[in-house]
Short mmCIF file of C-alpha atoms in Angstrom, two decimals:
data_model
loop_
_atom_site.label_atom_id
_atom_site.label_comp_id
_atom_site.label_asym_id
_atom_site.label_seq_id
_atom_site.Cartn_x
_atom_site.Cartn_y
_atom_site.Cartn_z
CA UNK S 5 -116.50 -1.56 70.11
CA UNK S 6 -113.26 -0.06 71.60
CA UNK S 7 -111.81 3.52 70.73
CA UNK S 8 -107.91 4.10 69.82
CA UNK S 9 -106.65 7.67 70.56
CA UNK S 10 -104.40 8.87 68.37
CA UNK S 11 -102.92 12.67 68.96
CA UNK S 12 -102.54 14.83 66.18
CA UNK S 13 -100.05 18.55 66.56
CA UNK S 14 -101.70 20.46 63.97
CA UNK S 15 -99.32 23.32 63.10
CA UNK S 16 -100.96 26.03 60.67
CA UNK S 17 -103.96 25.46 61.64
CA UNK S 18 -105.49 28.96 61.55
CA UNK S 19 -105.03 29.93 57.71
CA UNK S 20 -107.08 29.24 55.31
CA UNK S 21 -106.19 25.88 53.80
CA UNK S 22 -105.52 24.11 57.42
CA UNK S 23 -108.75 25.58 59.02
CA UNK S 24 -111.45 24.65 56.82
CA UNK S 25 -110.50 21.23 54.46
CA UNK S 26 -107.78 19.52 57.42
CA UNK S 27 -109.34 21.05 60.85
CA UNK S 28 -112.83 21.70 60.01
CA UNK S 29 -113.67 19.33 57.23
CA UNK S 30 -111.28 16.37 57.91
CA UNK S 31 -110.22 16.22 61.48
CA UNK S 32 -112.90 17.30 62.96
CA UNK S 33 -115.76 15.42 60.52
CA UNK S 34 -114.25 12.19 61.28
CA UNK S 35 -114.62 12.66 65.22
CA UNK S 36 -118.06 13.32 64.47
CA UNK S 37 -118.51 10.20 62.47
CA UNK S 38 -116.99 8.21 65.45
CA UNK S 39 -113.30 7.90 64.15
CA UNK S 40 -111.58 6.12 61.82
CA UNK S 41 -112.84 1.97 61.28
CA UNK S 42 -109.97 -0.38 61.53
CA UNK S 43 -110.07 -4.11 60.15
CA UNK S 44 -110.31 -5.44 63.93
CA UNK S 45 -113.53 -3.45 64.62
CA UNK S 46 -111.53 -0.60 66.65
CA UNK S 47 -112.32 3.26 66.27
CA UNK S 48 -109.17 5.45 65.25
CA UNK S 49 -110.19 8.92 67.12
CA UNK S 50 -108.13 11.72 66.06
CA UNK S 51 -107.31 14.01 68.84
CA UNK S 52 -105.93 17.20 67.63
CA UNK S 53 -103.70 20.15 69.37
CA UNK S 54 -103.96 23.12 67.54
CA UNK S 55 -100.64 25.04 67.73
CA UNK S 56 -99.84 28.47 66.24
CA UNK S 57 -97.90 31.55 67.34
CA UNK S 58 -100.97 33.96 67.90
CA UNK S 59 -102.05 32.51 71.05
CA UNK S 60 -105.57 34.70 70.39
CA UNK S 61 -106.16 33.19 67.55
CA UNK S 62 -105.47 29.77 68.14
CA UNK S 63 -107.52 30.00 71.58
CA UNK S 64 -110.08 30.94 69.48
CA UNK S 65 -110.50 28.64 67.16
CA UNK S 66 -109.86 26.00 69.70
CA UNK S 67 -113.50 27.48 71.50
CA UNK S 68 -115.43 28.05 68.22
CA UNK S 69 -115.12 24.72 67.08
CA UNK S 70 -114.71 22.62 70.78
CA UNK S 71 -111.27 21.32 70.66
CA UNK S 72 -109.78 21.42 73.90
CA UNK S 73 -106.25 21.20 73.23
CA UNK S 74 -104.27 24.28 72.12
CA UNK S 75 -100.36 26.05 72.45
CA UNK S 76 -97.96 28.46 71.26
CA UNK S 77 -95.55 25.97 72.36
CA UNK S 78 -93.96 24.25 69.68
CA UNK S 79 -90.88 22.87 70.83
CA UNK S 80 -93.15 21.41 74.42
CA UNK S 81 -95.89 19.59 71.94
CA UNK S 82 -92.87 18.24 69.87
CA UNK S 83 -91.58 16.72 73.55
CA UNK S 84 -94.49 15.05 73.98
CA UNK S 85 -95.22 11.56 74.08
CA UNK S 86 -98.46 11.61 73.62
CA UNK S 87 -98.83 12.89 70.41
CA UNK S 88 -97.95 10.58 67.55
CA UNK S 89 -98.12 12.30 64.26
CA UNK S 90 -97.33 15.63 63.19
CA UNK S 91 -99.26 18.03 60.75
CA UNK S 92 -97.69 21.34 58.95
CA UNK S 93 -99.97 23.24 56.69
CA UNK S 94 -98.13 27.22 57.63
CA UNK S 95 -95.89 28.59 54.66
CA UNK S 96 -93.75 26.49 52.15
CA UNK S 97 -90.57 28.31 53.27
CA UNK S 98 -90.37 27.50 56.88
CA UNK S 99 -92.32 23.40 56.43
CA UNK S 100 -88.46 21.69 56.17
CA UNK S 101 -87.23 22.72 59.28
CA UNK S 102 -90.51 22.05 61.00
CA UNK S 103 -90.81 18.87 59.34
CA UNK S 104 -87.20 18.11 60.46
CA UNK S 105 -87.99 18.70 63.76
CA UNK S 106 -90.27 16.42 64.11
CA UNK S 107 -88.88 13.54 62.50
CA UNK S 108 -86.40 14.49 65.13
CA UNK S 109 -88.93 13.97 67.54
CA UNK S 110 -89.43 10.61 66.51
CA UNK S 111 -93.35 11.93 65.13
CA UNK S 112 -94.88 10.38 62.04
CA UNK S 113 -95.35 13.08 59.22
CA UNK S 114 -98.15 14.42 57.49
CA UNK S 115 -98.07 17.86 55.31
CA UNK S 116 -99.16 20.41 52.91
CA UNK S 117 -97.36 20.96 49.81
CA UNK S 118 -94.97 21.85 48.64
CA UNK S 119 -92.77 20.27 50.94
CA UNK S 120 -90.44 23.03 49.93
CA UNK S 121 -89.05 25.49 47.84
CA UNK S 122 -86.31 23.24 46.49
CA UNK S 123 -85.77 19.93 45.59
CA UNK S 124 -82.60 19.32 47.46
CA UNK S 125 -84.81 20.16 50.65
CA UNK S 126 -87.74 17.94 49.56
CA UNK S 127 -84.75 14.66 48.70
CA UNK S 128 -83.30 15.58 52.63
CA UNK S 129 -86.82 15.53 54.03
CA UNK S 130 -87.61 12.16 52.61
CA UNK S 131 -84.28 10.89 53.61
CA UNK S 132 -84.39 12.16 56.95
CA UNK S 133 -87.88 10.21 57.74
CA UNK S 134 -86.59 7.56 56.12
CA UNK S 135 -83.25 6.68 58.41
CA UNK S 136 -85.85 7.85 61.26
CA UNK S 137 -88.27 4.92 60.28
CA UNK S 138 -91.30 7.37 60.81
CA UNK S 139 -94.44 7.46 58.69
CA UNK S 140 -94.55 9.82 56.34
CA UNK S 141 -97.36 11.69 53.58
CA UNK S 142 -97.86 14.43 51.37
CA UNK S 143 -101.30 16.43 50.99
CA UNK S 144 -102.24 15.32 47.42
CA UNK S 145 -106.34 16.00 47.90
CA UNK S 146 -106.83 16.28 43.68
CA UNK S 147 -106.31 12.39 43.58
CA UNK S 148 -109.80 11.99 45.49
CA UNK S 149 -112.05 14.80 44.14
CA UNK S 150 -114.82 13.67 42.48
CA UNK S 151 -114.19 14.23 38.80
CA UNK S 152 -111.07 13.11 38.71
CA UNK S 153 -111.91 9.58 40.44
CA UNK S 154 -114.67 9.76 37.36
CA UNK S 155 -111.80 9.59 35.01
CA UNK S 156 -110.18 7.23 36.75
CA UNK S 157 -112.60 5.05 36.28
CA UNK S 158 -113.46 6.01 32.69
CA UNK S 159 -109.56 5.24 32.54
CA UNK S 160 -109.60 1.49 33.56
CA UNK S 161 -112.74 0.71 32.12
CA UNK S 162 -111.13 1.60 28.30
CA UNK S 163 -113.23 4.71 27.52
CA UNK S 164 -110.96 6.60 25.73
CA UNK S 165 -109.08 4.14 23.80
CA UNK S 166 -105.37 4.90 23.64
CA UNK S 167 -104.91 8.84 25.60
CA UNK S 168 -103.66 11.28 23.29
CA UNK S 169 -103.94 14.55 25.11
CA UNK S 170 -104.53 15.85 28.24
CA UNK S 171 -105.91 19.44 28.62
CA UNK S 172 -106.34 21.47 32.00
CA UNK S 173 -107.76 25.10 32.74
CA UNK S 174 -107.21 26.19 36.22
CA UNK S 175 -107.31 29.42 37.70
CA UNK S 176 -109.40 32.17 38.94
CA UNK S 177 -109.32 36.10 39.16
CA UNK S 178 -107.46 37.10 42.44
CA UNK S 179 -108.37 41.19 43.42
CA UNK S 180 -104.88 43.14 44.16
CA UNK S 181 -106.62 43.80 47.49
CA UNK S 182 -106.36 48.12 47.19
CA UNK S 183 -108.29 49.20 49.64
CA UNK S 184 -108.91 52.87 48.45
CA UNK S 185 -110.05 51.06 44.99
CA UNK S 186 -113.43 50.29 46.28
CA UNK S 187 -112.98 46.31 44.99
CA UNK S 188 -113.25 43.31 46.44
CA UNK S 189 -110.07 42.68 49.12
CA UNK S 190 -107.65 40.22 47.58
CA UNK S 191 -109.01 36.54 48.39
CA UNK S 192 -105.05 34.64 48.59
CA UNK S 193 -102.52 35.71 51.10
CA UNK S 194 -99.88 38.09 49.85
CA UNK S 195 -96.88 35.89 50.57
CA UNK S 196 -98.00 33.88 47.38
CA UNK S 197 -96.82 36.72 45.15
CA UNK S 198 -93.30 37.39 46.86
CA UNK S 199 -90.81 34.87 45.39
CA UNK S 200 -88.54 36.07 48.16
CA UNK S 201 -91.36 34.67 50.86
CA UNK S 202 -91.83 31.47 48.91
CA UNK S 203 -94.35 32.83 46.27
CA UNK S 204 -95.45 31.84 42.99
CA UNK S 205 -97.94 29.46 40.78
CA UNK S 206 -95.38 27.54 39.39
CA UNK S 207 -94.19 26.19 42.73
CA UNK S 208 -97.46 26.10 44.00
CA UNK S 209 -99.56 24.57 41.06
CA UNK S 210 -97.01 22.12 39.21
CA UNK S 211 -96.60 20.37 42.71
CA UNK S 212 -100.38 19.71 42.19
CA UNK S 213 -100.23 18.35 38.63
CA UNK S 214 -97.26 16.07 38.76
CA UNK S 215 -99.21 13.57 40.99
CA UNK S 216 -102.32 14.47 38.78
CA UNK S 217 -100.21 13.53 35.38
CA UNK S 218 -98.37 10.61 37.06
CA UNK S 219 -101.04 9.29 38.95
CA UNK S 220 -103.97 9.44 36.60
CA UNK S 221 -101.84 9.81 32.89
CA UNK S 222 -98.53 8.29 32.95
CA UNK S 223 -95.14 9.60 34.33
CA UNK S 224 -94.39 13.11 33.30
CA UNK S 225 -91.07 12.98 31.39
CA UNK S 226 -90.08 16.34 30.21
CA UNK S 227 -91.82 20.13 30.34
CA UNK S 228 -91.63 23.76 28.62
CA UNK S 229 -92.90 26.11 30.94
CA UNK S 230 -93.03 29.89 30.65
CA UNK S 231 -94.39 31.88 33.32
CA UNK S 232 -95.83 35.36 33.97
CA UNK S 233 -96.20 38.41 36.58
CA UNK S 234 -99.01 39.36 34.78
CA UNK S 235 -100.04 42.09 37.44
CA UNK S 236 -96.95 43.95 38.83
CA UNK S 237 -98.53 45.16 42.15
CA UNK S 238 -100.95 44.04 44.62
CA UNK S 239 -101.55 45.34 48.19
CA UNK S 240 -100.92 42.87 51.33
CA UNK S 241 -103.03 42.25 54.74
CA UNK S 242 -102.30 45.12 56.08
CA UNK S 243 -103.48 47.55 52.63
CA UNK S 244 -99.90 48.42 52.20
CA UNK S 245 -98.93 48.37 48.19
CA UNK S 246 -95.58 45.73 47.45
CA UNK S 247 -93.63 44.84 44.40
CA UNK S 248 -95.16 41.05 42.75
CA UNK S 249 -92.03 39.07 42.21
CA UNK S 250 -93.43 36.02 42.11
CA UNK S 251 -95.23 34.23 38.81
CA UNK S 252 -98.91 34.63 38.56
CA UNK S 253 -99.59 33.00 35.67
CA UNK S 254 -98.15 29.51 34.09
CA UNK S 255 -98.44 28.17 30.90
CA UNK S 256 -96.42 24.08 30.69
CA UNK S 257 -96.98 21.66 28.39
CA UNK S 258 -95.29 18.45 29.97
CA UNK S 259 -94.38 14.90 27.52
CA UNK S 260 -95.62 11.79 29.51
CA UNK S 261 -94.45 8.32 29.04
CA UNK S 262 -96.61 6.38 26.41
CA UNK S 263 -96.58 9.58 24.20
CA UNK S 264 -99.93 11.69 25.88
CA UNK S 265 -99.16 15.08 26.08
CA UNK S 266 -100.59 17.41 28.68
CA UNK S 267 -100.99 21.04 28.58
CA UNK S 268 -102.42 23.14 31.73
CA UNK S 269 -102.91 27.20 31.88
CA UNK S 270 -102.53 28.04 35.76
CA UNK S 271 -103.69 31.58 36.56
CA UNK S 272 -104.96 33.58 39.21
CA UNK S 273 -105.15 36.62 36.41
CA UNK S 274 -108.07 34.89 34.52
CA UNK S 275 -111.80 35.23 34.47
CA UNK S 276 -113.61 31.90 34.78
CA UNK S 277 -115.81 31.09 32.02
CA UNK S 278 -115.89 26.95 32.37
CA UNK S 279 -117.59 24.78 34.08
CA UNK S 280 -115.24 24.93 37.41
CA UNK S 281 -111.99 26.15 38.56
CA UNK S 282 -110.20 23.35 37.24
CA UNK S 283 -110.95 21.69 34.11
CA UNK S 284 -109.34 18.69 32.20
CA UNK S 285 -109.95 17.12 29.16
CA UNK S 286 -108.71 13.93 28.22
CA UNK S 287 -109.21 12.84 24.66
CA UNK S 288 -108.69 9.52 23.09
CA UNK S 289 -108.83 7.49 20.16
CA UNK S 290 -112.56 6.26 21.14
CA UNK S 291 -113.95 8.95 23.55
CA UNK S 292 -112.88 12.28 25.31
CA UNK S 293 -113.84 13.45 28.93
CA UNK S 294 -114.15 16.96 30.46
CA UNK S 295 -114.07 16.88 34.01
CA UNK S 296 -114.46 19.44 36.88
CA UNK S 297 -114.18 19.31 41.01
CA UNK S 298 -117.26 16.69 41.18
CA UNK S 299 -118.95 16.51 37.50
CA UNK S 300 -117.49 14.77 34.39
CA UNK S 301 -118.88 14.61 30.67
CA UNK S 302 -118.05 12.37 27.98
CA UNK S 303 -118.23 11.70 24.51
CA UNK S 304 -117.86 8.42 22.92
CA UNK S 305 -116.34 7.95 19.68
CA UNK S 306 -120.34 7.21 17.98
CA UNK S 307 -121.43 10.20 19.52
CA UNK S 308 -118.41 12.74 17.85
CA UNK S 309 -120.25 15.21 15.54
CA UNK S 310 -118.72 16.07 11.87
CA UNK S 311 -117.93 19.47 11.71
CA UNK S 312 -117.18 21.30 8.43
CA UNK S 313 -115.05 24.37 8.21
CA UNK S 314 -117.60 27.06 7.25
CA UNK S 315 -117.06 30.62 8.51
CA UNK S 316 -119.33 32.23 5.59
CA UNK S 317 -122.57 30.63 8.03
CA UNK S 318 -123.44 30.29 11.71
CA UNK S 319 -122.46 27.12 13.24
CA UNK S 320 -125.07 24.43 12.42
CA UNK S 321 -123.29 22.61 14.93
CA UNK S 322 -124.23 22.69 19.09
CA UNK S 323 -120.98 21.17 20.96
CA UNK S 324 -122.31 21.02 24.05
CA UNK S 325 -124.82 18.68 22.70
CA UNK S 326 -123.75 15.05 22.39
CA UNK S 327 -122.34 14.81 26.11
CA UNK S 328 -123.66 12.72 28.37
CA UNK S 329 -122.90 13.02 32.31
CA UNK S 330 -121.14 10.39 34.38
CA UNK S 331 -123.32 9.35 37.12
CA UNK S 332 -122.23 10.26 40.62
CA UNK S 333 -121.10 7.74 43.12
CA UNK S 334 -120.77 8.29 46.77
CA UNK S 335 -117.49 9.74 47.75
CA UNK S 336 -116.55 12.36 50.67
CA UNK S 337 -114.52 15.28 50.92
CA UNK S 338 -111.03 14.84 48.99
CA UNK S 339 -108.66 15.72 52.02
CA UNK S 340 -110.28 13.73 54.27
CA UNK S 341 -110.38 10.84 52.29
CA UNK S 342 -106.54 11.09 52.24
CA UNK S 343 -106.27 11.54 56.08
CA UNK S 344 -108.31 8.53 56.23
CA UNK S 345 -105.69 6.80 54.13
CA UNK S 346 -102.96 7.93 56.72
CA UNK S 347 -104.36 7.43 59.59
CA UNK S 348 -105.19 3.63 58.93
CA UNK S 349 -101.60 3.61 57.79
CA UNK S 350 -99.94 5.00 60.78
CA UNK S 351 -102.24 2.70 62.80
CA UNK S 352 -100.52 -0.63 60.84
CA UNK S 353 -103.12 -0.56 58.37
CA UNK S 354 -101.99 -0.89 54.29
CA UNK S 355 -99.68 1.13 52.68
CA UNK S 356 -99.01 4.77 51.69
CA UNK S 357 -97.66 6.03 48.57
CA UNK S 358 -98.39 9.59 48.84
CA UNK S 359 -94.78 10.20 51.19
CA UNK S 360 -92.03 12.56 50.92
CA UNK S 361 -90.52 11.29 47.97
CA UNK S 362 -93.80 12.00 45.87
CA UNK S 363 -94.17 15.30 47.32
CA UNK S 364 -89.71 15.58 46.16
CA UNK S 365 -91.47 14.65 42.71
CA UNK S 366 -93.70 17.50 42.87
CA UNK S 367 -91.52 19.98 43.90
CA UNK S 368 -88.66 18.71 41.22
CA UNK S 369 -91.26 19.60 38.60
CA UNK S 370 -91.72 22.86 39.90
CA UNK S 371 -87.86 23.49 40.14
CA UNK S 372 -87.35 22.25 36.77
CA UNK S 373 -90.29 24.27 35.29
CA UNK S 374 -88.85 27.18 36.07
CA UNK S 375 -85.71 26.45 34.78
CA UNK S 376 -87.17 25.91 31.86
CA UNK S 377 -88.76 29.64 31.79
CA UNK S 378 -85.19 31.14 32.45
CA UNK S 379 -83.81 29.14 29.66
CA UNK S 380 -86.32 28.96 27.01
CA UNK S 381 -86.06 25.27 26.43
CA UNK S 382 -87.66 22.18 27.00
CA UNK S 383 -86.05 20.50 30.04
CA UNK S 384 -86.37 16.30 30.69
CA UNK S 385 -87.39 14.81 34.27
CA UNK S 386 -84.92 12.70 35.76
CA UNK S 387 -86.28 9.88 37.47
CA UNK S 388 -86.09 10.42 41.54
CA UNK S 389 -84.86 6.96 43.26
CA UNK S 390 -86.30 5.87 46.47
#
């Protein structure tokens, strides 16, 4: 069986995000597995060079987790030949001109999102790879977790009938990081609460469920958004207090085509009490769903209890009875899954939906939700042309 190389510049490697789910759990898990299958029997091995501008921090995560190839030298790994594709998951403000650069290059792209801050960006990135005739994809991990592949499924099979609603909870408390509180140091950089540094949930989260909605739901057509700085000061890296100017907090409701409507609550000011992080539930005219990261519950339309509006007695009724658990099926981590998908496709192999101009889609939601906070109104999606 023969082996393909294929180099990988891994910019942003050493935060949070492109450590552990692209380095740790993608990259390097599918060396370990022996690369990437091809239809012709070949291995696709990923060979990554981590590249950052703390040169102690990239060498060492280069030694903790054996990858030999490291810089601080952007511009030199862009020169290269023999690195193919080129992967950005640093801050949402400086990704376009990185991204530009190298498309420039002539490298295929892969990336975090958002692409950017503003949609104008996001339409010249796409173009830009585009008139380059370079590969291109967007980070859109949701699409393969678990639960919401349940759903999918539950989806083509007919469970729910006609979709009438769409529900989603996501969010988590984030500490304000004080370090002469005595609390637990904040667990999300501080940049994400400076709008002037690219900050805020709306941006960040409404990239996440436009390919969620459009992908799983149907096409999101219009949105009312409000947002939030629910907590006016936090402390950064460095236990020095700033001003929050970014959102920390979003309630949208968003109209998709064939009349579902989807609400989501995105916070990082909210305790959990649910069954995960993220929750969605999708009800229908013969079933509803509630699904999390991995597990997903149903309840079919025989199943549905008959409750009576009594508040003069305790409720007779247990809801959490009369669910019944999807079985799992084998699947593998959600952002590796997706690399897979690119990597075949930068080899020759199938296409690849998940480019630029669905991350542009993504990041036009986010623009236009918060237009629709300063205004007060509801606020239609035009349709983005490839």
């Amino acid at each position: 069986m023969s082996e393909r190389r294929i180099g990988i510049i891994m910019h942003g490697v050493t935060g949070r995000m492109g450590m552990n789910q692209h380095l740790i759990r993608s990259i390097l898990e599918i060396r370990k597995q022996g690369g990437v299958a091809l239809k012709d029997g070949t291995r696709l091995m990923p060979d990554p060079l981590l590249v950052g501008r703390n040169a102690v921090k990239i060498e060492e995560l280069a030694r903790q987790h054996g990858v030999q190839r490291w810089t601080t030298d952007l511009e030199g790994a862009l020169a290269s030949k023999a690195d193919t594709v080129f992967f950005d998951a640093a801050s949402t403000q400086l990704r376009p001109k990185l991204i530009k650069q190298a498309i420039k290059a002539g490298k295929h792209v892969y990336c975090e999102k958002p692409v950017s801050t503003t949609l104008a960006e996001a339409q010249d990135l796409y173009k830009a790879a585009r008139k380059a005739k370079v590969k291109h994809g967007v980070v859109q991990d949701k699409l393969w977790l678990p639960g919401l592949m349940k759903l999918a499924k539950l989806r083509d099979e007919g469970f729910f009938g006609r979709i009438l609603s769409v529900r989603g909870e996501f969010g988590y408390w984030v500490f304000e990081g004080d370090p002469q509180s005595g609390r637990p140091p904040a667990q999300r950089p501080s940049w994400n609460y400076r709008k002037q540094d690219g900050g805020g949930i709306i941006l960040d989260m409404l990239c996440h469920w436009r390919y969620v909605l459009d992908n799983l739901f149907g096409e999101v057509q219009s949105v009312s958004c409000l947002g939030a700085t629910h907590i006016p000061h936090r402390w950064d890296e460095d236990g020095k207090k700033y001003k929050a100017t970014a959102d920390d907090a979003a309630y949208a409701t968003f109209k998709l085509a064939g009349g579902v409507i989807a609400h989501f609550n995105s916070s990082w000011t909210v305790r959990v009490r649910r069954d995960d992080l993220l929750t969605l539930q999708v009800d229908g005219t013969e079933g509803s769903a509630v699904a999390g990261l991995r597990k997903c519950l149903v309840q079919s339309y025989a199943d549905t209890p008959k409750p009576v509006w009594n508040p003069d007695i305790p409720q007779p009724i247990n809801f959490f009875e009369g669910w019944k658990e999807v079985p799992d099926e084998s699947t593998q981590n959600a952002f590796k899954a997706q690399w897979e998908l690119f990597l075949r496709h930068v080899a020759g192999e199938g296409p690849f939906r998940w480019g630029l101009l669905e991350g542009a889609k993504g990041v036009q939601l986010a623009e236009l939700g918060l237009k629709s906070w300063r205004q007060r109104k509801w606020i239609d999606i035009p349709k983005l042309k490839a």
